[in-house]
Short mmCIF file of C-alpha atoms and ligand atoms in Angstrom, two decimals:
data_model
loop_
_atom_site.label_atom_id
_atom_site.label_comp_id
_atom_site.label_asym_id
_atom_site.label_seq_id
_atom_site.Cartn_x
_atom_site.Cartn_y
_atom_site.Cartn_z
CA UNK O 991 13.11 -4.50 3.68
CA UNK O 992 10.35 -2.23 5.51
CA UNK O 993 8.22 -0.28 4.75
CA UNK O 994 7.90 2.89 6.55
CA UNK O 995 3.99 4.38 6.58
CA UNK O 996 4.33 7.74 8.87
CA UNK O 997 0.90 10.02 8.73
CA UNK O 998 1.71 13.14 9.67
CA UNK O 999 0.55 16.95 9.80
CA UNK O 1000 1.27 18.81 6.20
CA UNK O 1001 2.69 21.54 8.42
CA UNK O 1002 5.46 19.29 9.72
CA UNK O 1003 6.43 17.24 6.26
CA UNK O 1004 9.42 20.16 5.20
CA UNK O 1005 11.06 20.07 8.20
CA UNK O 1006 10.99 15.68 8.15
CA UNK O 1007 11.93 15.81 4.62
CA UNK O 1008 14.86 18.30 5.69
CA UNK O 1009 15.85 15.31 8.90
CA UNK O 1010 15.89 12.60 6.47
CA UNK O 1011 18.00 14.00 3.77
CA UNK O 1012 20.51 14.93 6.81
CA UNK O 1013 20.54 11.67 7.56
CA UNK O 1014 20.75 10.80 4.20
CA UNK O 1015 17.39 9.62 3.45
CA UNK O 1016 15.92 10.38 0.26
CA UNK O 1017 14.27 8.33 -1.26
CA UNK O 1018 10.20 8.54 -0.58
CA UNK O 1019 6.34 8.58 -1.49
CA UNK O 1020 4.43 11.04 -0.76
CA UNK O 1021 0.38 10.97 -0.71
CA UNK O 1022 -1.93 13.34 0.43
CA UNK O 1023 -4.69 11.82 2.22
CA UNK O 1024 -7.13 12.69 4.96
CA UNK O 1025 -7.86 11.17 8.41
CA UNK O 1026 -8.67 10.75 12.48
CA UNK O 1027 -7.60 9.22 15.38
CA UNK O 1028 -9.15 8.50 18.21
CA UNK O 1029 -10.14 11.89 19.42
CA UNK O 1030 -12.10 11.44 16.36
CA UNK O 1031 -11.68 14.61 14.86
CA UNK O 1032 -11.23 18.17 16.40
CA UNK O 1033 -13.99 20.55 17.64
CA UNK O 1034 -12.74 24.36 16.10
CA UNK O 1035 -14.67 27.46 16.78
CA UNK O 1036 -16.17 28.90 13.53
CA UNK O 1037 -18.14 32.60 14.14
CA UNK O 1038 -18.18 32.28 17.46
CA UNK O 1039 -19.80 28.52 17.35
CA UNK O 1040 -18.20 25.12 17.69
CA UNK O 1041 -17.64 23.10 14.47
CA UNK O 1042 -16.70 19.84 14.30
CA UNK O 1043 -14.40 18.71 11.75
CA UNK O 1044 -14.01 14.61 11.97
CA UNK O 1045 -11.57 14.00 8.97
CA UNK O 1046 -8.80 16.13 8.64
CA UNK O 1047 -6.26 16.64 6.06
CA UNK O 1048 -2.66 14.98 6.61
CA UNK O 1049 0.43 13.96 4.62
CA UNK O 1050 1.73 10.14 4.88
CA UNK O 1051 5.16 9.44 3.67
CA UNK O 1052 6.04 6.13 3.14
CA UNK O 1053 9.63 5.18 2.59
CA UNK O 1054 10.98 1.70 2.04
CA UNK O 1055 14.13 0.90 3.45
CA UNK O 1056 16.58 -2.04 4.02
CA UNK O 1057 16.14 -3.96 7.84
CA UNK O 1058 18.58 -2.77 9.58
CA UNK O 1059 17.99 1.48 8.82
CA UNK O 1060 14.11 1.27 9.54
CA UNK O 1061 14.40 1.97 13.18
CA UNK O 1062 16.80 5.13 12.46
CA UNK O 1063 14.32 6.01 9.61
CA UNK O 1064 11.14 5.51 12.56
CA UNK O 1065 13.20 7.42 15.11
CA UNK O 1066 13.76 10.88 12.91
CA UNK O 1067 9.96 10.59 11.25
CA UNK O 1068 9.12 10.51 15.02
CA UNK O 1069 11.11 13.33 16.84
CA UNK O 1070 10.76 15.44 13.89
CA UNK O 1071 7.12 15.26 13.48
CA UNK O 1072 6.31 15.84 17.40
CA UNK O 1073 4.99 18.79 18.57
CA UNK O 1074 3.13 17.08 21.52
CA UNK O 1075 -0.22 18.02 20.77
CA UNK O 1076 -2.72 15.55 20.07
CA UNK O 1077 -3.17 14.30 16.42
CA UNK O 1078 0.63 14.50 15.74
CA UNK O 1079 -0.12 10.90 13.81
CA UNK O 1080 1.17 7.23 13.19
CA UNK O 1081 3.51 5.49 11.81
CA UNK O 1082 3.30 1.74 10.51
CA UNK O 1083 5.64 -0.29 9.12
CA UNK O 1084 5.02 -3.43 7.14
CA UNK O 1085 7.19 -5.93 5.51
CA UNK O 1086 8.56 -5.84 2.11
CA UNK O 1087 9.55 -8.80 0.14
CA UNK O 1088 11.26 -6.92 -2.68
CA UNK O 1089 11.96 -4.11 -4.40
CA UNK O 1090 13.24 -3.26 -8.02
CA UNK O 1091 14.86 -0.28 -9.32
CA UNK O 1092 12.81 0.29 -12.81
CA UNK O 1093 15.64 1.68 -14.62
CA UNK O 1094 17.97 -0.93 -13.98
CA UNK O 1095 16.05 -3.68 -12.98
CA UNK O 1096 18.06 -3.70 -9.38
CA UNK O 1097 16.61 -5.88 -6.74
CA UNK O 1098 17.04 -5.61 -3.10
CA UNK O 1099 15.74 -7.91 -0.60
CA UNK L 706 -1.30 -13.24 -2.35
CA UNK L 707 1.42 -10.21 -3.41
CA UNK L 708 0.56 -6.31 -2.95
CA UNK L 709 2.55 -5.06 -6.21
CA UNK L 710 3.38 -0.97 -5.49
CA UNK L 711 4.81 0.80 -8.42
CA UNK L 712 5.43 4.20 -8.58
CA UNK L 713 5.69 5.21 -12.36
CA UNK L 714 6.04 8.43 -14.65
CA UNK L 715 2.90 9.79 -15.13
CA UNK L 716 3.01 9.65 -18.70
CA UNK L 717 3.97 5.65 -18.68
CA UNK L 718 0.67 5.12 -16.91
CA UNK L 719 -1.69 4.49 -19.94
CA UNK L 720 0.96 2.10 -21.95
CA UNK L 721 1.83 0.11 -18.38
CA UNK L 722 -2.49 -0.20 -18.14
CA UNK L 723 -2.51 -1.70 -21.52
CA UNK L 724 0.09 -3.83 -21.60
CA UNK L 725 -1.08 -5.48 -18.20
CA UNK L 726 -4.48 -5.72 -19.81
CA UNK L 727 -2.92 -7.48 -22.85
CA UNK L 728 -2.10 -10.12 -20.80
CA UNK L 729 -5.14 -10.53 -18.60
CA UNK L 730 -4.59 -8.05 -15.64
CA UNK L 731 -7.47 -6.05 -15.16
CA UNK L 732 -8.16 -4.88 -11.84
CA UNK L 733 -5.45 -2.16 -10.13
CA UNK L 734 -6.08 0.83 -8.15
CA UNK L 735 -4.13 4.24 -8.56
CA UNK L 736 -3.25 6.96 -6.77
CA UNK L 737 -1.48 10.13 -7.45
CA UNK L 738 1.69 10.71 -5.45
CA UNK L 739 4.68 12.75 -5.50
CA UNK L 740 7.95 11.74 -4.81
CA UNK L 741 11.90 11.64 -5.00
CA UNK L 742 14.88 8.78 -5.27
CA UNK L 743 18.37 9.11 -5.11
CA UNK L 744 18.76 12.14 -6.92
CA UNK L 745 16.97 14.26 -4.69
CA UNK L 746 14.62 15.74 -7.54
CA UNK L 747 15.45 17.40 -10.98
CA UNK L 748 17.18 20.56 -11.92
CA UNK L 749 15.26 22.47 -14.42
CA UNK L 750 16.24 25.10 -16.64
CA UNK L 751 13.68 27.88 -15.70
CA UNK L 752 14.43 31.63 -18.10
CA UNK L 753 17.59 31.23 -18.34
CA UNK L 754 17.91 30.08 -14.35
CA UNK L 755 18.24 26.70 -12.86
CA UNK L 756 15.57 25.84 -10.45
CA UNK L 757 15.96 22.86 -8.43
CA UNK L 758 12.24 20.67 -8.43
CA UNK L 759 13.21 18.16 -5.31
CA UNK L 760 9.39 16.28 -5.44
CA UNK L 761 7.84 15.33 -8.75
CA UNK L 762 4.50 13.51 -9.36
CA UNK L 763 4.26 10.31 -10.00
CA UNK L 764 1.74 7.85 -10.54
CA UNK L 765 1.13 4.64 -7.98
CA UNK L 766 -0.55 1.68 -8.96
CA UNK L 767 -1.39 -0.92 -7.21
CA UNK L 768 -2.11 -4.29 -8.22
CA UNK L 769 -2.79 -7.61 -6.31
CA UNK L 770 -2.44 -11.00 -7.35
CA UNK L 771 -1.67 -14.18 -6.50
CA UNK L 772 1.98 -15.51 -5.85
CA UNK L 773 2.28 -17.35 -8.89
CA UNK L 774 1.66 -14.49 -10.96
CA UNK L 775 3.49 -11.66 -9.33
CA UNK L 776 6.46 -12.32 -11.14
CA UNK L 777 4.66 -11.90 -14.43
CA UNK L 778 2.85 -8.25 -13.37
CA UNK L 779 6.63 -7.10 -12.15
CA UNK L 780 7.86 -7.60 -15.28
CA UNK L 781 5.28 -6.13 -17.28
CA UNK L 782 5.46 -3.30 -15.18
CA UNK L 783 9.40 -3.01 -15.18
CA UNK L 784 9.87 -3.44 -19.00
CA UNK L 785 7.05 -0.66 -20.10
CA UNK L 786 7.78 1.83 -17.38
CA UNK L 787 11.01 2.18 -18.53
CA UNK L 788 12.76 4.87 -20.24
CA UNK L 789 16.22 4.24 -19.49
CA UNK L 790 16.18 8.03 -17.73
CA UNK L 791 16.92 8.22 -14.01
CA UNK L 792 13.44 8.66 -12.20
CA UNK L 793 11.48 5.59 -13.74
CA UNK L 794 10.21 4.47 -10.95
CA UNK L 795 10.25 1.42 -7.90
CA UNK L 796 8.54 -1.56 -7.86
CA UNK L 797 7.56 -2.73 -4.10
CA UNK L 798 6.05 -6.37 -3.33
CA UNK L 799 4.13 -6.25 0.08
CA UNK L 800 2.56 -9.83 1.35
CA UNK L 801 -1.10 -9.65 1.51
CA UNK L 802 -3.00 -11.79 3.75
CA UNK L 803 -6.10 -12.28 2.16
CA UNK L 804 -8.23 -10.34 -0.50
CA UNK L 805 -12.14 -9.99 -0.37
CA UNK L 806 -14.80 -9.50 -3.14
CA UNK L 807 -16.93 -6.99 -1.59
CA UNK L 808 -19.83 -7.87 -3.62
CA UNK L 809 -19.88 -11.78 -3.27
CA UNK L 810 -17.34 -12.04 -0.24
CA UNK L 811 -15.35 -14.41 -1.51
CA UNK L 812 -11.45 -14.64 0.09
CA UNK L 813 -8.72 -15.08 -2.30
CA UNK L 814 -5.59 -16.30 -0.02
CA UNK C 76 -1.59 -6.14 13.98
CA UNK C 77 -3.34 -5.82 10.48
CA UNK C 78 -3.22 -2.97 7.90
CA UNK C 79 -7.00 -3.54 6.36
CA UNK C 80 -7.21 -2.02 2.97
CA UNK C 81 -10.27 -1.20 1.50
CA UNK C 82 -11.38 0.32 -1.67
CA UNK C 83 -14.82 1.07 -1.99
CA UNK C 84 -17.41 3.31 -3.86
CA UNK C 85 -17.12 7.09 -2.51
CA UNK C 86 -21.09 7.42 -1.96
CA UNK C 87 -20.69 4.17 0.67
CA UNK C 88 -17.64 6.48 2.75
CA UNK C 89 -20.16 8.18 5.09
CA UNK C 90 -21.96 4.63 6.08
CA UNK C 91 -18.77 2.67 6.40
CA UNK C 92 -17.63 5.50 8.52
CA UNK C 93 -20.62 5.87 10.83
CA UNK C 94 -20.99 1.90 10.88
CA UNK C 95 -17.24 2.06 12.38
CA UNK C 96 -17.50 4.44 14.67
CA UNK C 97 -21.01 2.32 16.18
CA UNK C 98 -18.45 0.11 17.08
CA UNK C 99 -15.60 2.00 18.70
CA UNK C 100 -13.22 2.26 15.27
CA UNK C 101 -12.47 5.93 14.53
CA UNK C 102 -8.87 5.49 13.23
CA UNK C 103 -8.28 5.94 9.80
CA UNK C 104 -6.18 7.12 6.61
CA UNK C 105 -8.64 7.84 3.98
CA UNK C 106 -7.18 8.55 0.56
CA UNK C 107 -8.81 9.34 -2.84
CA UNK C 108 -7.94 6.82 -5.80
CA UNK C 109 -9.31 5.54 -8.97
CA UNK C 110 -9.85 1.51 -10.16
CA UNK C 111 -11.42 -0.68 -12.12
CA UNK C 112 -11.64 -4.41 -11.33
CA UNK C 113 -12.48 -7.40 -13.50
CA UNK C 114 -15.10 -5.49 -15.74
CA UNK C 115 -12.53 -3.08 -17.28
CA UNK C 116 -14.36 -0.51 -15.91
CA UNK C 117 -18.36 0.88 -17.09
CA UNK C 118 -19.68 1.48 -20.15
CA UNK C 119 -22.02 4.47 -19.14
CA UNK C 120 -24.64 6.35 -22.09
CA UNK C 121 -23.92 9.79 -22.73
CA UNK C 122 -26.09 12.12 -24.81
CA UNK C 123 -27.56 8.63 -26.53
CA UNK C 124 -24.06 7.52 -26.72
CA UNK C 125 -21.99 4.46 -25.48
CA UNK C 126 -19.33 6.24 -23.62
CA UNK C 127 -16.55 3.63 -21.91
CA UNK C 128 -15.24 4.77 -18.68
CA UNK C 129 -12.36 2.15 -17.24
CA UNK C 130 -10.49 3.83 -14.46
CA UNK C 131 -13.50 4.88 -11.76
CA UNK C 132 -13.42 6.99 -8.44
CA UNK C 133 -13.27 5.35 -5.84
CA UNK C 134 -12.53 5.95 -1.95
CA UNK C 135 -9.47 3.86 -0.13
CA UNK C 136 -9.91 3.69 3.82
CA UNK C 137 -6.82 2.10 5.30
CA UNK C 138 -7.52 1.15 8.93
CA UNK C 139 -4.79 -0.64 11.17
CA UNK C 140 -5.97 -2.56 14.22
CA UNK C 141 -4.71 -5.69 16.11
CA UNK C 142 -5.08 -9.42 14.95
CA UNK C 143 -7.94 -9.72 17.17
CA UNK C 144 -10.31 -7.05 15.55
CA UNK C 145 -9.31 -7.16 12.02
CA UNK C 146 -11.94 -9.92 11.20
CA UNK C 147 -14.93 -7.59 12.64
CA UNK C 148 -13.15 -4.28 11.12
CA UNK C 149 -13.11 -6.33 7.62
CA UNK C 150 -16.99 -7.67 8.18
CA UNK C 151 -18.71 -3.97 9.26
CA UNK C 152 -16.68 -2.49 6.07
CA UNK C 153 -17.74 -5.34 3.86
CA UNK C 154 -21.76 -5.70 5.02
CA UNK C 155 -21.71 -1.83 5.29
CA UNK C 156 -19.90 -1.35 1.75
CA UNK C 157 -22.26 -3.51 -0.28
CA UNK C 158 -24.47 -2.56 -2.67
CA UNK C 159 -25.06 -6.21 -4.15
CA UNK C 160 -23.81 -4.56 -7.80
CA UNK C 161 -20.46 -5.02 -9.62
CA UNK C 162 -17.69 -2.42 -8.35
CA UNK C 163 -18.53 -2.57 -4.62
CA UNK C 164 -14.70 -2.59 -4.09
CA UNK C 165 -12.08 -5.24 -2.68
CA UNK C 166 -10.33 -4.92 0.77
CA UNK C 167 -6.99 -6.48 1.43
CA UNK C 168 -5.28 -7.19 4.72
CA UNK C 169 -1.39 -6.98 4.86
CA UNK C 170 0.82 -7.83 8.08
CA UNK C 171 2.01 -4.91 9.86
CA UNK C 172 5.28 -5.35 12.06
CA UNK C 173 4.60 -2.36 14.59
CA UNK C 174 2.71 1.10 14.68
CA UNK C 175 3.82 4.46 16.86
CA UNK C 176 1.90 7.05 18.15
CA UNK C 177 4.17 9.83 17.06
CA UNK C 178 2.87 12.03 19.93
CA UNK C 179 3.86 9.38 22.98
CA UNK C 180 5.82 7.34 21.37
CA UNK C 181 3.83 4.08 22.06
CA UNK C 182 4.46 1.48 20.06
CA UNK C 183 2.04 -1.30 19.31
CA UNK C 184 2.48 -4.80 17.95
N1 LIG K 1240 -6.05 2.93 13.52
C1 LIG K 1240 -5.62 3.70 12.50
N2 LIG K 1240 -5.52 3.19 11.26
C2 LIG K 1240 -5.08 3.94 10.23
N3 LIG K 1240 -4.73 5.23 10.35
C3 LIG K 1240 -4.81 5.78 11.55
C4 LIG K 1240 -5.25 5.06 12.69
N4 LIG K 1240 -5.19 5.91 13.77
C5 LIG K 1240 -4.73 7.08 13.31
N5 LIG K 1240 -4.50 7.03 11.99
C6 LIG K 1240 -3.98 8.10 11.13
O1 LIG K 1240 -3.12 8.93 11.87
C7 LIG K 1240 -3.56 10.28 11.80
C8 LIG K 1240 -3.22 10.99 13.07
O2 LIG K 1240 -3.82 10.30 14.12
P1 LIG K 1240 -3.62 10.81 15.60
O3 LIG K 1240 -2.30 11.47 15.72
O4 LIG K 1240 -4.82 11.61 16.05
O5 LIG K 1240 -3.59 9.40 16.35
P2 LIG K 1240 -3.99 9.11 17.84
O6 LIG K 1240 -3.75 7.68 18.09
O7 LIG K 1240 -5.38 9.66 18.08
O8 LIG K 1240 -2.89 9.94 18.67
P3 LIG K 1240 -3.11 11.26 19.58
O9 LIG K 1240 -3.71 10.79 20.87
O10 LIG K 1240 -1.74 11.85 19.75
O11 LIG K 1240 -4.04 12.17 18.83
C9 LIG K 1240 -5.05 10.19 11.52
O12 LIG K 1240 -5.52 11.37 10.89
C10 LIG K 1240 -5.11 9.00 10.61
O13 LIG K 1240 -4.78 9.40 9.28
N1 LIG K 1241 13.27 4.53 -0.79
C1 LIG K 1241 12.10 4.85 -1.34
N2 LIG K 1241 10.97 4.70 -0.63
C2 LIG K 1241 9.78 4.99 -1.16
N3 LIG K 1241 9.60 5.47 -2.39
C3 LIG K 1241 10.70 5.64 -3.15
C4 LIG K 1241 11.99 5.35 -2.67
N4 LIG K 1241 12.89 5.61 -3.67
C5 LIG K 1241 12.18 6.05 -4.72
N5 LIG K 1241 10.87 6.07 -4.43
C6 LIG K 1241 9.75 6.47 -5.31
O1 LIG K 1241 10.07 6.16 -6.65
C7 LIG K 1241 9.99 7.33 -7.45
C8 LIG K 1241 10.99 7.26 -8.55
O2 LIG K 1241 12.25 7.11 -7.99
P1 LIG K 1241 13.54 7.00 -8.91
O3 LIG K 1241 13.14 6.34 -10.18
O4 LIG K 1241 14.22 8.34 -9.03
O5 LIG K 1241 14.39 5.98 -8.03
P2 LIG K 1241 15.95 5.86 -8.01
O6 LIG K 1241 16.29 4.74 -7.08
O7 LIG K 1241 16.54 7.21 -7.76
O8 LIG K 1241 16.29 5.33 -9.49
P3 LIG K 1241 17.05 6.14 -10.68
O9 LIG K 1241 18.52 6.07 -10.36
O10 LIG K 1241 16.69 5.40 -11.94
O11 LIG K 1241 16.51 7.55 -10.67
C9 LIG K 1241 10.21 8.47 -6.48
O12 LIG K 1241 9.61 9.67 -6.99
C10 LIG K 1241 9.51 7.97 -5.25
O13 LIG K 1241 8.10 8.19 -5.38
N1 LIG K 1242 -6.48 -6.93 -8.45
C1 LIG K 1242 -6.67 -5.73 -7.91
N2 LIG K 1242 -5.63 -5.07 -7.37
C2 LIG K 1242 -5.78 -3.86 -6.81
N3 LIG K 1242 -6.95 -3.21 -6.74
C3 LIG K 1242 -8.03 -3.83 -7.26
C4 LIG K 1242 -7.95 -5.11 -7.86
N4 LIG K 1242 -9.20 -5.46 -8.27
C5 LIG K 1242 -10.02 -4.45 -7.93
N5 LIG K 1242 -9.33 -3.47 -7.32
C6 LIG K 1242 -9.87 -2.20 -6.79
O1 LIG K 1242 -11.18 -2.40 -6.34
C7 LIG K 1242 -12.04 -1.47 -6.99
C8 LIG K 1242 -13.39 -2.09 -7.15
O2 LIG K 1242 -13.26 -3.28 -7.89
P1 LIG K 1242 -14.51 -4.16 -8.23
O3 LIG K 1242 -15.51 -4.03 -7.13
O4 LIG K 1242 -15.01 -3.87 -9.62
O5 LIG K 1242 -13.83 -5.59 -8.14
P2 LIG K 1242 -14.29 -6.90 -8.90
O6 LIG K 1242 -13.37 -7.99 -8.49
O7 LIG K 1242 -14.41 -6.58 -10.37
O8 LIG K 1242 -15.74 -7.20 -8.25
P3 LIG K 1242 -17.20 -7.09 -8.97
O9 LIG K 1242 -17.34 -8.33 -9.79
O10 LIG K 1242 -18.16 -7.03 -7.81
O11 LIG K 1242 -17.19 -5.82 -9.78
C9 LIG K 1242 -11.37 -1.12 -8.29
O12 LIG K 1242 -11.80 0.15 -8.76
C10 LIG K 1242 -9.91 -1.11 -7.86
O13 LIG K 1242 -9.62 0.14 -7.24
MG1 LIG K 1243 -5.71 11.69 17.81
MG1 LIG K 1244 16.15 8.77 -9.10
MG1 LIG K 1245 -15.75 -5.10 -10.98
#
């Protein structure tokens, strides 16, 4: 299985959540955290004077899903969560060796 | 070395911490998260109307360990997180590479 | 490329920050957790009175960078992030397959 890390803007999370259950996706985590890249923040104008804000608030989803899906799962996070501008975010995936359904002690590989 | 991820019921949180310290497991880290399974959220009764809740908190923890004794946190998680109600939880195991002791930097592998 | 995970106290954020960017890292997922490690946690004296605190603030920094860097990411966290007392935090490194810039689409391995 994968696990599917996307950072993204807040702004943009409804409308992935929306793509995924289309797609019939889910299943997810959901943490708010904060973050930069490698513009290192963003310069905003505050009163008339420049401030600069260097970690900035974001949502990460992280779904876990069977090999073969993850690349359809990477593809919609992706599209969906574009808007071109920089800062639009990142997603990692990293390799799960299990995962067990709590309720019915379900294992999938 | 195995990254356990389990996303619980809030309210499970301080039996699943004492139960894992009952049997030696101290160290964990937890975040707050929200999130959905199959189900696609809860339907609550709201005055008289249903309202449909699609992204519930939860509570992550996340404990490391070595290999041998993954299978032993896993279970203690799995058997006290459970309620038998849908929305218990997942259990993900993520390979970890190495750990460090910040303090005395010493690598667990 | 390597997910480095580290949890560390929340007054030690701004250095590790600053002693990152020194070195050309300013990517990062910063999220706000709680933990206790071997100790169980701190027994701190309130009003003349032994008060037990186990599950502590502290400040998670999740930084993904190729095999290459990882070691020097991990060793300007962990010199940075050290106070020499007990709950300096742990950082663990976990394999990641591939990261995206959402944005351009990039993909990095
Ligand atoms: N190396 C990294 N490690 C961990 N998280 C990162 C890293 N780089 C970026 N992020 C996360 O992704 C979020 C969005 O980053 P961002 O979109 O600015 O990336 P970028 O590579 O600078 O792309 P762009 O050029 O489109 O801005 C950041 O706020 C941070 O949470
Ligand atoms: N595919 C997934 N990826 C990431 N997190 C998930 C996934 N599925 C569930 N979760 C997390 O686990 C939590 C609990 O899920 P839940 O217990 O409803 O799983 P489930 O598979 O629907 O099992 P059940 O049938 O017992 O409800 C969710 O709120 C979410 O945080
Ligand atoms: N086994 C573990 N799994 C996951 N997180 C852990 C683990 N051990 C410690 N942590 C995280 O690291 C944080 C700091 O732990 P701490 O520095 O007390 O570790 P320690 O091994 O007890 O080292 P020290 O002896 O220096 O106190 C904890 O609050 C927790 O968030
Ligand atoms: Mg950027
Ligand atoms: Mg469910
Ligand atoms: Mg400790």
């Amino acid at each position: 299985m994968k696990m599917i890390m996307a950072v993204i803007r807040p702004e943009k999370f409804d409308a992935v959540k929306q793509a995924l259950a289309d797609k019939g996706y889910f299943g997810m985590t959901v943490t708010e955290v904060s973050g930069r890249g490698e513009q290192r923040g963003v310069c905003l104008q505050y009163r008339g004077k420049p401030i600069h804000v260097d970690v900035i608030q974001k949502t990460e989803i992280q779904l876990t899903t069977c090999d073969e899906k993850a690349d359809e799962v990477i593809d919609i996070i992706r599209t969906t969560a574009c808007s071109g501008r920089i800062g639009d975010g990142r997603i990692f995936v990293v390799p799960v060796e299990k995962a067990i359904t709590i309720r019915t002690g379900e294992v999938f590989y």
